[in-house]
JSON list of C-alpha atoms in Angstrom, two decimals:
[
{"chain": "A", "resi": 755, "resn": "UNK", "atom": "CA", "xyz": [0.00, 0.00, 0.00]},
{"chain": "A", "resi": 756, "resn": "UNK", "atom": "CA", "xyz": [1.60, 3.59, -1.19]},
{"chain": "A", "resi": 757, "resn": "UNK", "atom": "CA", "xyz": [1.19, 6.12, 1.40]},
{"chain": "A", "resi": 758, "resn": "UNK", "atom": "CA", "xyz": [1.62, 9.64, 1.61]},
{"chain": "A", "resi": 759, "resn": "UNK", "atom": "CA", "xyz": [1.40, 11.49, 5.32]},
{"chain": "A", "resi": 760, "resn": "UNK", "atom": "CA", "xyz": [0.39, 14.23, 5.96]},
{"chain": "A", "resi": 761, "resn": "UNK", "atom": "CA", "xyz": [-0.03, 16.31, 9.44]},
{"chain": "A", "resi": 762, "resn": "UNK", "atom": "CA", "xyz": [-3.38, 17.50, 9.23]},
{"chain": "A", "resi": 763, "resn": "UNK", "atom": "CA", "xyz": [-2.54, 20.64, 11.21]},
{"chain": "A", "resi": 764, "resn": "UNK", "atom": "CA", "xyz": [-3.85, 23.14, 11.57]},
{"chain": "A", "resi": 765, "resn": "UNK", "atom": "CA", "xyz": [-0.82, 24.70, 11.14]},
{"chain": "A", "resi": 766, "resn": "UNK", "atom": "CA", "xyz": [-0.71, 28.70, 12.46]},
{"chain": "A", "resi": 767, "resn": "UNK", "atom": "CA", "xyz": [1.82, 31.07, 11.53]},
{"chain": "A", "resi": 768, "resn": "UNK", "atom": "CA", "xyz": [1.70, 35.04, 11.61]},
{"chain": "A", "resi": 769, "resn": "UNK", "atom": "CA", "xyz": [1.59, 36.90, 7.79]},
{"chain": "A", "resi": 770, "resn": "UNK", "atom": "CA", "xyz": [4.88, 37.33, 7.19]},
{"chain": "A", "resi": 771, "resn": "UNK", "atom": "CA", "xyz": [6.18, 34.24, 8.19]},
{"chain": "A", "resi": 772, "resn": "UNK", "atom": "CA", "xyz": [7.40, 31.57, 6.31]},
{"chain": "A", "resi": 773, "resn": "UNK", "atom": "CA", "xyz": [5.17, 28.34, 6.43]},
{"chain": "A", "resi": 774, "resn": "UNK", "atom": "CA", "xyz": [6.71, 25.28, 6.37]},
{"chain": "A", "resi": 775, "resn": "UNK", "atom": "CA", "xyz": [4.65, 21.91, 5.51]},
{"chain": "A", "resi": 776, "resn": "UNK", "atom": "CA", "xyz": [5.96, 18.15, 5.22]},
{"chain": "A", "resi": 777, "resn": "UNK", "atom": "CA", "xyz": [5.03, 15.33, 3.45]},
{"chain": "A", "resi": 778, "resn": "UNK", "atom": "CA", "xyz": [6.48, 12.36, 3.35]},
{"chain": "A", "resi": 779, "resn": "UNK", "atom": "CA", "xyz": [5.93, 8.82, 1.05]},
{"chain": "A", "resi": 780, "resn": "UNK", "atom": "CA", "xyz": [6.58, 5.27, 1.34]},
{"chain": "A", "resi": 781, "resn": "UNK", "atom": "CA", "xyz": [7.33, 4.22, -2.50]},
{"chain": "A", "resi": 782, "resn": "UNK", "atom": "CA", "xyz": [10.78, 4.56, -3.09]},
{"chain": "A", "resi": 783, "resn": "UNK", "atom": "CA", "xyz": [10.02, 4.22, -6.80]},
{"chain": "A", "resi": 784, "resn": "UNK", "atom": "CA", "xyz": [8.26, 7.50, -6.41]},
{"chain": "A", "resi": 785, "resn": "UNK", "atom": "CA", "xyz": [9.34, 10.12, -9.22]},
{"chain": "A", "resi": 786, "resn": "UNK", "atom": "CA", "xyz": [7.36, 12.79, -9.68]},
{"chain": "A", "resi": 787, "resn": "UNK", "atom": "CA", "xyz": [5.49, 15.08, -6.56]},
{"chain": "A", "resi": 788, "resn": "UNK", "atom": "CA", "xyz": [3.35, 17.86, -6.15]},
{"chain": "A", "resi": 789, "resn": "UNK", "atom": "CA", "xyz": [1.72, 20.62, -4.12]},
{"chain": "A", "resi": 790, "resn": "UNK", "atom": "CA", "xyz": [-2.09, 21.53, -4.58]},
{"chain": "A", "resi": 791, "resn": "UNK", "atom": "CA", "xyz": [-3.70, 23.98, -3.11]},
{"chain": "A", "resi": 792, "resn": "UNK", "atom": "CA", "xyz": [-7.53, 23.66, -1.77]},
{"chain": "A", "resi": 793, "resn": "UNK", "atom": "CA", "xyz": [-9.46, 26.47, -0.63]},
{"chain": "A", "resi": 794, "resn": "UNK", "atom": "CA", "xyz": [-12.36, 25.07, 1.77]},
{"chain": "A", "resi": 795, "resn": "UNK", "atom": "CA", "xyz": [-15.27, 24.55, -0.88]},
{"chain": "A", "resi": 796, "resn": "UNK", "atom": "CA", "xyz": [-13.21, 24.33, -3.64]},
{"chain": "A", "resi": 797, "resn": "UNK", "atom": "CA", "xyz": [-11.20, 22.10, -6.38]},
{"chain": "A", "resi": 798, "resn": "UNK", "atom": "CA", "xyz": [-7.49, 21.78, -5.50]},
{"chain": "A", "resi": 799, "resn": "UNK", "atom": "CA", "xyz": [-5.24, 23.67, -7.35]},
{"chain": "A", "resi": 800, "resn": "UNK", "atom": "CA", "xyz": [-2.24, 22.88, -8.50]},
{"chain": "A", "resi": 801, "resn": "UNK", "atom": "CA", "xyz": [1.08, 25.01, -7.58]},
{"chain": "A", "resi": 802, "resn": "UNK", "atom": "CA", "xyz": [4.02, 23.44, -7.33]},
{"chain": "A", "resi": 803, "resn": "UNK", "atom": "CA", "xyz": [5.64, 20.10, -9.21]},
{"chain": "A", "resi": 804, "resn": "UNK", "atom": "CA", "xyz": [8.82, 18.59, -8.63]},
{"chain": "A", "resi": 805, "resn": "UNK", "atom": "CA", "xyz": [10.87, 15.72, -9.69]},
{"chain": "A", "resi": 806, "resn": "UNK", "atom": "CA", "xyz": [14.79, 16.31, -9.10]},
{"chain": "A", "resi": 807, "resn": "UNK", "atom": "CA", "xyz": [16.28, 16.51, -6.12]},
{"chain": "A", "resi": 808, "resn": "UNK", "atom": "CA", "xyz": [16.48, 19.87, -4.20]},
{"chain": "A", "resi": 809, "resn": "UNK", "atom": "CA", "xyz": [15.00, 23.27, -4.53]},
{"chain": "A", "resi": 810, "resn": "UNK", "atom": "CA", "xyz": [12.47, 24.61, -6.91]},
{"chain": "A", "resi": 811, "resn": "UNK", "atom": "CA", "xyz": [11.13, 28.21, -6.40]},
{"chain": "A", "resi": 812, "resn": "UNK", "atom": "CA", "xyz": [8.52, 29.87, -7.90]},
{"chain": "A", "resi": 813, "resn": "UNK", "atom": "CA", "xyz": [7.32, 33.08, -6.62]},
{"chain": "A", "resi": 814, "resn": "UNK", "atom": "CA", "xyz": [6.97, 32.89, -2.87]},
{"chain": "A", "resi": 815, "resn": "UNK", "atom": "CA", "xyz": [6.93, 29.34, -3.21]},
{"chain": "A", "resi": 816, "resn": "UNK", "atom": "CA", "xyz": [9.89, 26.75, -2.58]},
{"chain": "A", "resi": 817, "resn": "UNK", "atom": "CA", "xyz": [9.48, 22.73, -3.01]},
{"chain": "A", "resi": 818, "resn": "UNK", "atom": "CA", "xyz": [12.22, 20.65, -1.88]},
{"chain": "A", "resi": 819, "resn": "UNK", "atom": "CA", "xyz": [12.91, 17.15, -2.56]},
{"chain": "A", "resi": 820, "resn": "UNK", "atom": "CA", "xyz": [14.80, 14.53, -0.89]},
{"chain": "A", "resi": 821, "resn": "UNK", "atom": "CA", "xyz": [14.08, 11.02, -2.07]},
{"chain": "A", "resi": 822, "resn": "UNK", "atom": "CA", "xyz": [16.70, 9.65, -0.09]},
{"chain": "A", "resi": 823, "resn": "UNK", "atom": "CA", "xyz": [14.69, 10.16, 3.24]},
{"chain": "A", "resi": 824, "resn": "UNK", "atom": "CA", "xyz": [11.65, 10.22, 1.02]},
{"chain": "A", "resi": 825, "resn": "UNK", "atom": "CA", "xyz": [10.02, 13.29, 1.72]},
{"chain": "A", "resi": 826, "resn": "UNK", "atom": "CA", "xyz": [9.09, 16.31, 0.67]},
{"chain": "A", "resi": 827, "resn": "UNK", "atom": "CA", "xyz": [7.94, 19.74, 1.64]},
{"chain": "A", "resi": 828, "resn": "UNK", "atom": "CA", "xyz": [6.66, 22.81, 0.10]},
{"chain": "A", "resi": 829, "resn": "UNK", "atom": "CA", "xyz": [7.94, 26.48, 2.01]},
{"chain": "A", "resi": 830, "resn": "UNK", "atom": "CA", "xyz": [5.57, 29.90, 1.57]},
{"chain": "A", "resi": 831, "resn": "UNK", "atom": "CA", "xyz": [7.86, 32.93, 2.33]},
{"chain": "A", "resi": 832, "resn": "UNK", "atom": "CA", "xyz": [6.08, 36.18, 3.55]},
{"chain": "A", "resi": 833, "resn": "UNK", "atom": "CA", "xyz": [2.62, 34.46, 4.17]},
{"chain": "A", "resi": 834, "resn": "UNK", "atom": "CA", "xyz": [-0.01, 36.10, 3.30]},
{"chain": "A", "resi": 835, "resn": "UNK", "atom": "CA", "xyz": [-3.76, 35.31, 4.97]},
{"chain": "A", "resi": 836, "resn": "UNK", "atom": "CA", "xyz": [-4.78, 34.58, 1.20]},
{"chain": "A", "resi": 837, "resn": "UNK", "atom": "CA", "xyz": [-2.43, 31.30, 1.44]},
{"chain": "A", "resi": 838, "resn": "UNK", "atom": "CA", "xyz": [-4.86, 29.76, 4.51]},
{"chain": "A", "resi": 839, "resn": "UNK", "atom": "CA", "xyz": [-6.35, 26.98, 2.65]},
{"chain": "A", "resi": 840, "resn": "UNK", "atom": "CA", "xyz": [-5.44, 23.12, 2.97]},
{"chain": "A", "resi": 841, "resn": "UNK", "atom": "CA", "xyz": [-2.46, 21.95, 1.25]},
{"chain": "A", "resi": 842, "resn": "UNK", "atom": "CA", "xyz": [-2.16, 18.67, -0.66]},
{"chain": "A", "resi": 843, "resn": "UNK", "atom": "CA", "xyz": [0.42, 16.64, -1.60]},
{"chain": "A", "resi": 844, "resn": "UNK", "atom": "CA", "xyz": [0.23, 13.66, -4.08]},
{"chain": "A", "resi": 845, "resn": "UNK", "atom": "CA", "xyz": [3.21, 11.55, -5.19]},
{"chain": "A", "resi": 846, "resn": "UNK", "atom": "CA", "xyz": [3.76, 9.44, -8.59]},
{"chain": "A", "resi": 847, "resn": "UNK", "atom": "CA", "xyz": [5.61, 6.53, -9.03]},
{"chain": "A", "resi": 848, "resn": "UNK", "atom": "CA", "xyz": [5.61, 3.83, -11.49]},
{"chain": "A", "resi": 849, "resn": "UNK", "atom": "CA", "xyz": [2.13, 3.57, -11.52]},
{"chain": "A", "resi": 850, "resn": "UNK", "atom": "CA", "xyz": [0.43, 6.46, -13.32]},
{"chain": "A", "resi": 851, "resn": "UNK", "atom": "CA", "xyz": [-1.83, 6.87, -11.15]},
{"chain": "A", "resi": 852, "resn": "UNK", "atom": "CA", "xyz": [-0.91, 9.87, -7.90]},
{"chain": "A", "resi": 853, "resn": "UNK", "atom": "CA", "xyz": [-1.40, 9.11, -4.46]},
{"chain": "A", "resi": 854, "resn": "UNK", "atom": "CA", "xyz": [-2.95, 12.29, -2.35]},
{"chain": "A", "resi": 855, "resn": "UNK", "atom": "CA", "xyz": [-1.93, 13.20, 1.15]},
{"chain": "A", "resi": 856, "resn": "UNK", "atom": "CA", "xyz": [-4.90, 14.12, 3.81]},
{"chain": "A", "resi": 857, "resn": "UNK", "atom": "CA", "xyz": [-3.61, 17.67, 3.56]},
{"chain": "A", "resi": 858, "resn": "UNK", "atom": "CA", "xyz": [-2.93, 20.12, 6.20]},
{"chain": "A", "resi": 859, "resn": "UNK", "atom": "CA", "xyz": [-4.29, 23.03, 6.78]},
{"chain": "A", "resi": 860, "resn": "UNK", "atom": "CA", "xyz": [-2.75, 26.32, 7.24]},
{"chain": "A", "resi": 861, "resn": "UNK", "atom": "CA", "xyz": [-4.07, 29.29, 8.67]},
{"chain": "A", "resi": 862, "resn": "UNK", "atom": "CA", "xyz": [-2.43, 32.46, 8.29]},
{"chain": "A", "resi": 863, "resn": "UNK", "atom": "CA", "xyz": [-3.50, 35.35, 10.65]},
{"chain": "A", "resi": 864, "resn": "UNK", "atom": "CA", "xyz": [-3.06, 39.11, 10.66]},
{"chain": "B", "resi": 748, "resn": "UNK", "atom": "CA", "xyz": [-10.74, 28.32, -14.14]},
{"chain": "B", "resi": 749, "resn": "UNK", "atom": "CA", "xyz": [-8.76, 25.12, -14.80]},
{"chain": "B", "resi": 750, "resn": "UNK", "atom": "CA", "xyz": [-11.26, 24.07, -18.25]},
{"chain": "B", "resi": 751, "resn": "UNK", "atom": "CA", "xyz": [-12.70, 21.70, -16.17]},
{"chain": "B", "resi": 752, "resn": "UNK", "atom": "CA", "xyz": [-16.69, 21.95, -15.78]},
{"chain": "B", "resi": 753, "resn": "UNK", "atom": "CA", "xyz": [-18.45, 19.78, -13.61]},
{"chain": "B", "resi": 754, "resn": "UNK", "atom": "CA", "xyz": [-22.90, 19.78, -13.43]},
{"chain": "B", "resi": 755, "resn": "UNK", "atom": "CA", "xyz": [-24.55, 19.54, -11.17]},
{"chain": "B", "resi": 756, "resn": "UNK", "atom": "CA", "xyz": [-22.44, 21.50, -8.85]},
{"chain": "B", "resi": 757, "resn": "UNK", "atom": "CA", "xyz": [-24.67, 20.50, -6.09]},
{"chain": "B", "resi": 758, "resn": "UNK", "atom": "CA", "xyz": [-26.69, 17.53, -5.51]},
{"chain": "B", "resi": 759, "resn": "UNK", "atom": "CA", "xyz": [-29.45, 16.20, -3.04]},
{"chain": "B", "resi": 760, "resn": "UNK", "atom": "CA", "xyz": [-31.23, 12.97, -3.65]},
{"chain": "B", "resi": 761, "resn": "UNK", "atom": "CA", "xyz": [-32.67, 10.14, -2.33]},
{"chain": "B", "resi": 762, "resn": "UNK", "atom": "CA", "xyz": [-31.46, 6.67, -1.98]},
{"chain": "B", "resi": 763, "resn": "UNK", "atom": "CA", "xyz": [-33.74, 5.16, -4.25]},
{"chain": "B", "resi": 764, "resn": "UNK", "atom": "CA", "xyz": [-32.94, 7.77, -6.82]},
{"chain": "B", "resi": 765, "resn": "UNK", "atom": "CA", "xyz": [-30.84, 7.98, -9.95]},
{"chain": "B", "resi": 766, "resn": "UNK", "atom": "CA", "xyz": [-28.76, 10.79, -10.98]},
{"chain": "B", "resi": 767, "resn": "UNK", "atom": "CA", "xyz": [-25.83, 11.45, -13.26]},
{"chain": "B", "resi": 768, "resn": "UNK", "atom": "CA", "xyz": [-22.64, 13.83, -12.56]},
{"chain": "B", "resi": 769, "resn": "UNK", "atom": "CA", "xyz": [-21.61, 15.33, -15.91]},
{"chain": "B", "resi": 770, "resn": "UNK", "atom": "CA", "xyz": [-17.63, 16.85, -16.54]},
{"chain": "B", "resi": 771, "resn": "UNK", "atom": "CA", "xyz": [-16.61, 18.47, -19.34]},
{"chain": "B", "resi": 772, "resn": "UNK", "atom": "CA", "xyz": [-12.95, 19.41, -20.22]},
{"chain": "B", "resi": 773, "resn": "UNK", "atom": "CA", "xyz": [-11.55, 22.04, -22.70]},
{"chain": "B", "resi": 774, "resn": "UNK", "atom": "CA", "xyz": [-7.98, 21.53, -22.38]},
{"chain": "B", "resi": 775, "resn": "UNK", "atom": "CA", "xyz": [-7.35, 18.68, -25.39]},
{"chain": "B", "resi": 776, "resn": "UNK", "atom": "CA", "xyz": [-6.95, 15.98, -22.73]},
{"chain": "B", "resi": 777, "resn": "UNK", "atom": "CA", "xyz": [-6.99, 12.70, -23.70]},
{"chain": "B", "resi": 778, "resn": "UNK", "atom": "CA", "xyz": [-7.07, 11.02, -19.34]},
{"chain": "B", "resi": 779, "resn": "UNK", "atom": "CA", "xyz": [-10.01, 12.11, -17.29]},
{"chain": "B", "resi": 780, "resn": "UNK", "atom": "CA", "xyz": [-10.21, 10.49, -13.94]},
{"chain": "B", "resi": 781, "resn": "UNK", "atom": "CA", "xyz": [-13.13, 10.57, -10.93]},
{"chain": "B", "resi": 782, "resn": "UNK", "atom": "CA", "xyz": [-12.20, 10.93, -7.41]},
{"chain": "B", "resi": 783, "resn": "UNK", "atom": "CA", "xyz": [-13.70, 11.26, -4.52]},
{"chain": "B", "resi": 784, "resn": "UNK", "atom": "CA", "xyz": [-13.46, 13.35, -1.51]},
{"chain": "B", "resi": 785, "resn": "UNK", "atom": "CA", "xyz": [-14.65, 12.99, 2.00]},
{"chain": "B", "resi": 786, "resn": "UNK", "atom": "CA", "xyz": [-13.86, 14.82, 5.11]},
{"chain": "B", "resi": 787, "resn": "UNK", "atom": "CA", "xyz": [-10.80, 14.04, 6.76]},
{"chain": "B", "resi": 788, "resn": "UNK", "atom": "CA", "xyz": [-10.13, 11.73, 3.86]},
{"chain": "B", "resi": 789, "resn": "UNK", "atom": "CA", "xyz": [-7.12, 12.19, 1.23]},
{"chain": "B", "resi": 790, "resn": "UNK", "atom": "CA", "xyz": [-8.61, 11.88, -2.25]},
{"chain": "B", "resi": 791, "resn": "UNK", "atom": "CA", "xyz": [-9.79, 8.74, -3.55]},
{"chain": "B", "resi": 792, "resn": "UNK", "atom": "CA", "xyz": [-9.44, 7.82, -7.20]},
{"chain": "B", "resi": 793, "resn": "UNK", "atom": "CA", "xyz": [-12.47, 5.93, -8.64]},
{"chain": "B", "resi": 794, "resn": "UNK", "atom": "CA", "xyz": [-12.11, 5.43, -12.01]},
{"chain": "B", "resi": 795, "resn": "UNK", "atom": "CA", "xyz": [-9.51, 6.43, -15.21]},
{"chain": "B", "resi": 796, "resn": "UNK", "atom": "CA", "xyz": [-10.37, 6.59, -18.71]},
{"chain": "B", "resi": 797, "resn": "UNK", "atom": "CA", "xyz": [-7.62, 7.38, -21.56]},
{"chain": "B", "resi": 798, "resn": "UNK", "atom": "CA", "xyz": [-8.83, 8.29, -24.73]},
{"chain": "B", "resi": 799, "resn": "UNK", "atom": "CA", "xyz": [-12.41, 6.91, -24.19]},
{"chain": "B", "resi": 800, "resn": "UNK", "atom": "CA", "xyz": [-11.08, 3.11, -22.53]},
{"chain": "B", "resi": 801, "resn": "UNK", "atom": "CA", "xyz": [-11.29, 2.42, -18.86]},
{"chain": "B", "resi": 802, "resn": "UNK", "atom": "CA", "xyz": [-7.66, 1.75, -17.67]},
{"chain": "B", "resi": 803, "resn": "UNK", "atom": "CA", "xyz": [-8.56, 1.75, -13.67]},
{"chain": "B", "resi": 804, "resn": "UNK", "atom": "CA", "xyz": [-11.23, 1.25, -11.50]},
{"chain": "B", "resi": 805, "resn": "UNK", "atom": "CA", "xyz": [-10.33, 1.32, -8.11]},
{"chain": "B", "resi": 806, "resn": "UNK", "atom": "CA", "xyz": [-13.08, -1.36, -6.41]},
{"chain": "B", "resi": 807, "resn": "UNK", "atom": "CA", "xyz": [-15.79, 1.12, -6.95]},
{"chain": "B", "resi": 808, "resn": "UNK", "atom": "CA", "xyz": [-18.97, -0.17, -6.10]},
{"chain": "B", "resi": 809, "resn": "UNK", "atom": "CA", "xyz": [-21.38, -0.91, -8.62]},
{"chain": "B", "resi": 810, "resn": "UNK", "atom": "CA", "xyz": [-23.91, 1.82, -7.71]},
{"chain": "B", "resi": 811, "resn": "UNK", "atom": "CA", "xyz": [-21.08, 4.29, -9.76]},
{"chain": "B", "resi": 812, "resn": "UNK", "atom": "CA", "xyz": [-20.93, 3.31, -13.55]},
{"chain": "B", "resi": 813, "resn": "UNK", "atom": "CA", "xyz": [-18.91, 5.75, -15.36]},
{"chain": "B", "resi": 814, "resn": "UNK", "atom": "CA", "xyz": [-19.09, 6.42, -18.91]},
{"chain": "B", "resi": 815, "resn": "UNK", "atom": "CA", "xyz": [-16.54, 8.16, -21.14]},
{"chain": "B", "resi": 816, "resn": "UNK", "atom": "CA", "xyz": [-18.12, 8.38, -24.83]},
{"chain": "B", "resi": 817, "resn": "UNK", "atom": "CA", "xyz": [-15.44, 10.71, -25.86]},
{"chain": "B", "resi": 818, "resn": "UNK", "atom": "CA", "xyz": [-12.18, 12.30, -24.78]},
{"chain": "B", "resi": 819, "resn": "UNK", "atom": "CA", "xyz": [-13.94, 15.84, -23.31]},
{"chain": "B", "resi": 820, "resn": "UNK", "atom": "CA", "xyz": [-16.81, 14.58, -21.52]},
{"chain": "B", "resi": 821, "resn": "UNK", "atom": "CA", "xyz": [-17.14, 12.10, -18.45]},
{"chain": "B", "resi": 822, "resn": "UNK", "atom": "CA", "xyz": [-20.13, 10.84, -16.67]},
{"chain": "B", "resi": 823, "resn": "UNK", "atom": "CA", "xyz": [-20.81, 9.37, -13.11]},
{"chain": "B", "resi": 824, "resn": "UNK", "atom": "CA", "xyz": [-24.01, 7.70, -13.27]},
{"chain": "B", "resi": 825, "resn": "UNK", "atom": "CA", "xyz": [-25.60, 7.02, -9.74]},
{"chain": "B", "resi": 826, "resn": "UNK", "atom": "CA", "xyz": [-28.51, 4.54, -8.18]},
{"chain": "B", "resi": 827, "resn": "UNK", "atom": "CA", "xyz": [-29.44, 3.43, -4.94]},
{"chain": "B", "resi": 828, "resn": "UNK", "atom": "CA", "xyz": [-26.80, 5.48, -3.52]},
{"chain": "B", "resi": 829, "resn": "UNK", "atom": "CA", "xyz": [-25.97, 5.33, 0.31]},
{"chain": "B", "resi": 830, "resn": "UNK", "atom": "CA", "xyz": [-25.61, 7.86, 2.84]},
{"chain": "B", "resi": 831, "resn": "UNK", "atom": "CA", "xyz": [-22.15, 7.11, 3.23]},
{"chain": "B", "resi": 832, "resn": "UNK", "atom": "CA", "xyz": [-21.43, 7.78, -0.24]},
{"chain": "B", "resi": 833, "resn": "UNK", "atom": "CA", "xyz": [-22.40, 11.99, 0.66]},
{"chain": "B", "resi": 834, "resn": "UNK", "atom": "CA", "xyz": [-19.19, 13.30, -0.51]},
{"chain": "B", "resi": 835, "resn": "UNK", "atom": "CA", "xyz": [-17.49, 15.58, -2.96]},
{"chain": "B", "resi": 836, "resn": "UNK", "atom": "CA", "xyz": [-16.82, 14.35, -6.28]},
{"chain": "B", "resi": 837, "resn": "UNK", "atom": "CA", "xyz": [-14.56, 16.06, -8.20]},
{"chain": "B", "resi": 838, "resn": "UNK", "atom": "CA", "xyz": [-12.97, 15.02, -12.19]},
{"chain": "B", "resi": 839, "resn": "UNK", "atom": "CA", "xyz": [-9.52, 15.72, -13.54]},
{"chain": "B", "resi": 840, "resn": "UNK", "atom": "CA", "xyz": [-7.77, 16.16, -16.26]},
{"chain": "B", "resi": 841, "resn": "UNK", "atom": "CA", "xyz": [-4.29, 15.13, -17.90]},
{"chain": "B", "resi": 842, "resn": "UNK", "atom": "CA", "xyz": [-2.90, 15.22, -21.23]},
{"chain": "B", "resi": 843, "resn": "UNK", "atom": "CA", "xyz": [-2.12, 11.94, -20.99]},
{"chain": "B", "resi": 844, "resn": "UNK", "atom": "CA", "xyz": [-2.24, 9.31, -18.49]},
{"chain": "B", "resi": 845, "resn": "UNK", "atom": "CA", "xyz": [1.34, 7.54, -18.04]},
{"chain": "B", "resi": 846, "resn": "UNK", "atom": "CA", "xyz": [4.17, 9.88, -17.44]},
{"chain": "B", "resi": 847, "resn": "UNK", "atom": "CA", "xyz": [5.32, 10.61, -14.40]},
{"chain": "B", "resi": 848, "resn": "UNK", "atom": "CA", "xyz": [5.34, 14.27, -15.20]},
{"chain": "B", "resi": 849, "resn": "UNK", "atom": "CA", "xyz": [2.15, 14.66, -16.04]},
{"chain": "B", "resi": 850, "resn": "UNK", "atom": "CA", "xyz": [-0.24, 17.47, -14.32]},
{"chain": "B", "resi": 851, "resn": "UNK", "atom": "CA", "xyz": [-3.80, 16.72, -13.24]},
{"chain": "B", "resi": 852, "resn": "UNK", "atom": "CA", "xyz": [-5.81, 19.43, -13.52]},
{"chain": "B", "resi": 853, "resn": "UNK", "atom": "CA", "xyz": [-9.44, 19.24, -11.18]},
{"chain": "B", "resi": 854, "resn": "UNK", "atom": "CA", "xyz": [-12.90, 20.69, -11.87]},
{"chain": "B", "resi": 855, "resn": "UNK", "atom": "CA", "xyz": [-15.00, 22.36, -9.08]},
{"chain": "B", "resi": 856, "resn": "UNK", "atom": "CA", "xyz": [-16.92, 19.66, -7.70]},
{"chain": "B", "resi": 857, "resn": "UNK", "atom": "CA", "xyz": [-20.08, 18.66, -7.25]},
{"chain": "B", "resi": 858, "resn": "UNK", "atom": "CA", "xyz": [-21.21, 18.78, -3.76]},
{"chain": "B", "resi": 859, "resn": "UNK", "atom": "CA", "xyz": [-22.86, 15.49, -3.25]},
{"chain": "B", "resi": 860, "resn": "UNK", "atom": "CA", "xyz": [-25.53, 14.38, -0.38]},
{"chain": "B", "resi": 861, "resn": "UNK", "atom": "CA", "xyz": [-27.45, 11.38, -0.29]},
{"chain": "B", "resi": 862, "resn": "UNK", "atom": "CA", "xyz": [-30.81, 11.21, 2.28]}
]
């Protein structure tokens, strides 16, 4: 059974922090990961992929990878109370088909 | 918008009913997938479909029979539906389904609740 965890959170930080969530996966033959975002009542949202390890940034975002202690996490500089929402995290390995995280949720107050 | 549409996007019916979830992509995809989402759950695939053929279905009951009569449009048709089943349904995207670097990309749901 492929897993992805998740800590559901909620995870508080001040605006203007940086927010820091975790995922990690049990398929070592995972290659390809990625961050959605879900605003409650929504679709999630795709806004970050990765699938080398290290850094990717994009905007105020920053995925890191590290498949050697299999996890991976996704870093929001200068967080904004827009960015509260629950984040998602699905893996892809050999199979086609992505395996979601439960998500956490972040809440970002004023 | 992600050029995903999904109708109904809300739905109340009985258990004796039968209803059908309609999605409707504009992005040239040739994989659309059904998943489904309850609280405190992660996301559940149900069923895959690339270009029109059913590659996965995940030990869906029988009371969800998909149907995929061409690359742009999906259906979930529902009957005798159980309360447990009250959940939100949402239908992706890809331009393809193997690749490990391919993007899913999710309609808005449709709000699901079964009486």
């Amino acid at each position: 059974q492929k897993e992805v965890e998740q800590n559901s959170g909620p995870l508080s930080v001040p605006e203007g922090a940086i927010a820091s969530l975790n995922c990690t996966y049990s398929d070592r033959g995972s290659q390809s990961f990625f961050w959605y975002r879900q605003y409650s009542g929504k679709s999630p949202e795709l806004i970050m992929f990765i699938y080398s390890n290290g850094d990717k940034e994009d905007g105020r975002f920053t995925a890191q990878l590290n498949k050697a202690s299999q996890y991976v996490s996704l870093l929001i500089r200068d967080s904004q109370p827009s960015d509260s929402a629950t984040y998602l995290c699905a893996v892809r390995g050999g199979s086609y088909i992505p395996t979601f995280g439960r998500g956490t949720s972040l809440i970002v107050h004023p | 918008e992600t050029g995903v549409t999904q109708t109904p996007r809300h739905l109340v019916m009985g258990m004796t009913n039968k209803k059908s979830l309609k999605c409707e992509q504009h992005l040239g995809h040739n994989a659309m997938y059904w998943y489904k989402q309850s609280a405190k759950k992660p996301l559940e695939l149900m069923f895959v479909y690339n270009f029109k053929e059913q590659t996965e279905n995940n030990s869906v009951p029988s009371r969800f029979s998909p149907e995929c009569p061409n690359s742009s449009h999906l259906f979930l048709h529902l009957h005798t539906l159980q309360p447990e089943d009250s959940a939100l349904y949402l239908c992706a995207s890809s331009r393809e389904v193997a690749g490990a670097q391919e993007t899913q990309y999710f309609g808005p749901g449709t709000r699901l609740l079964v009486l």
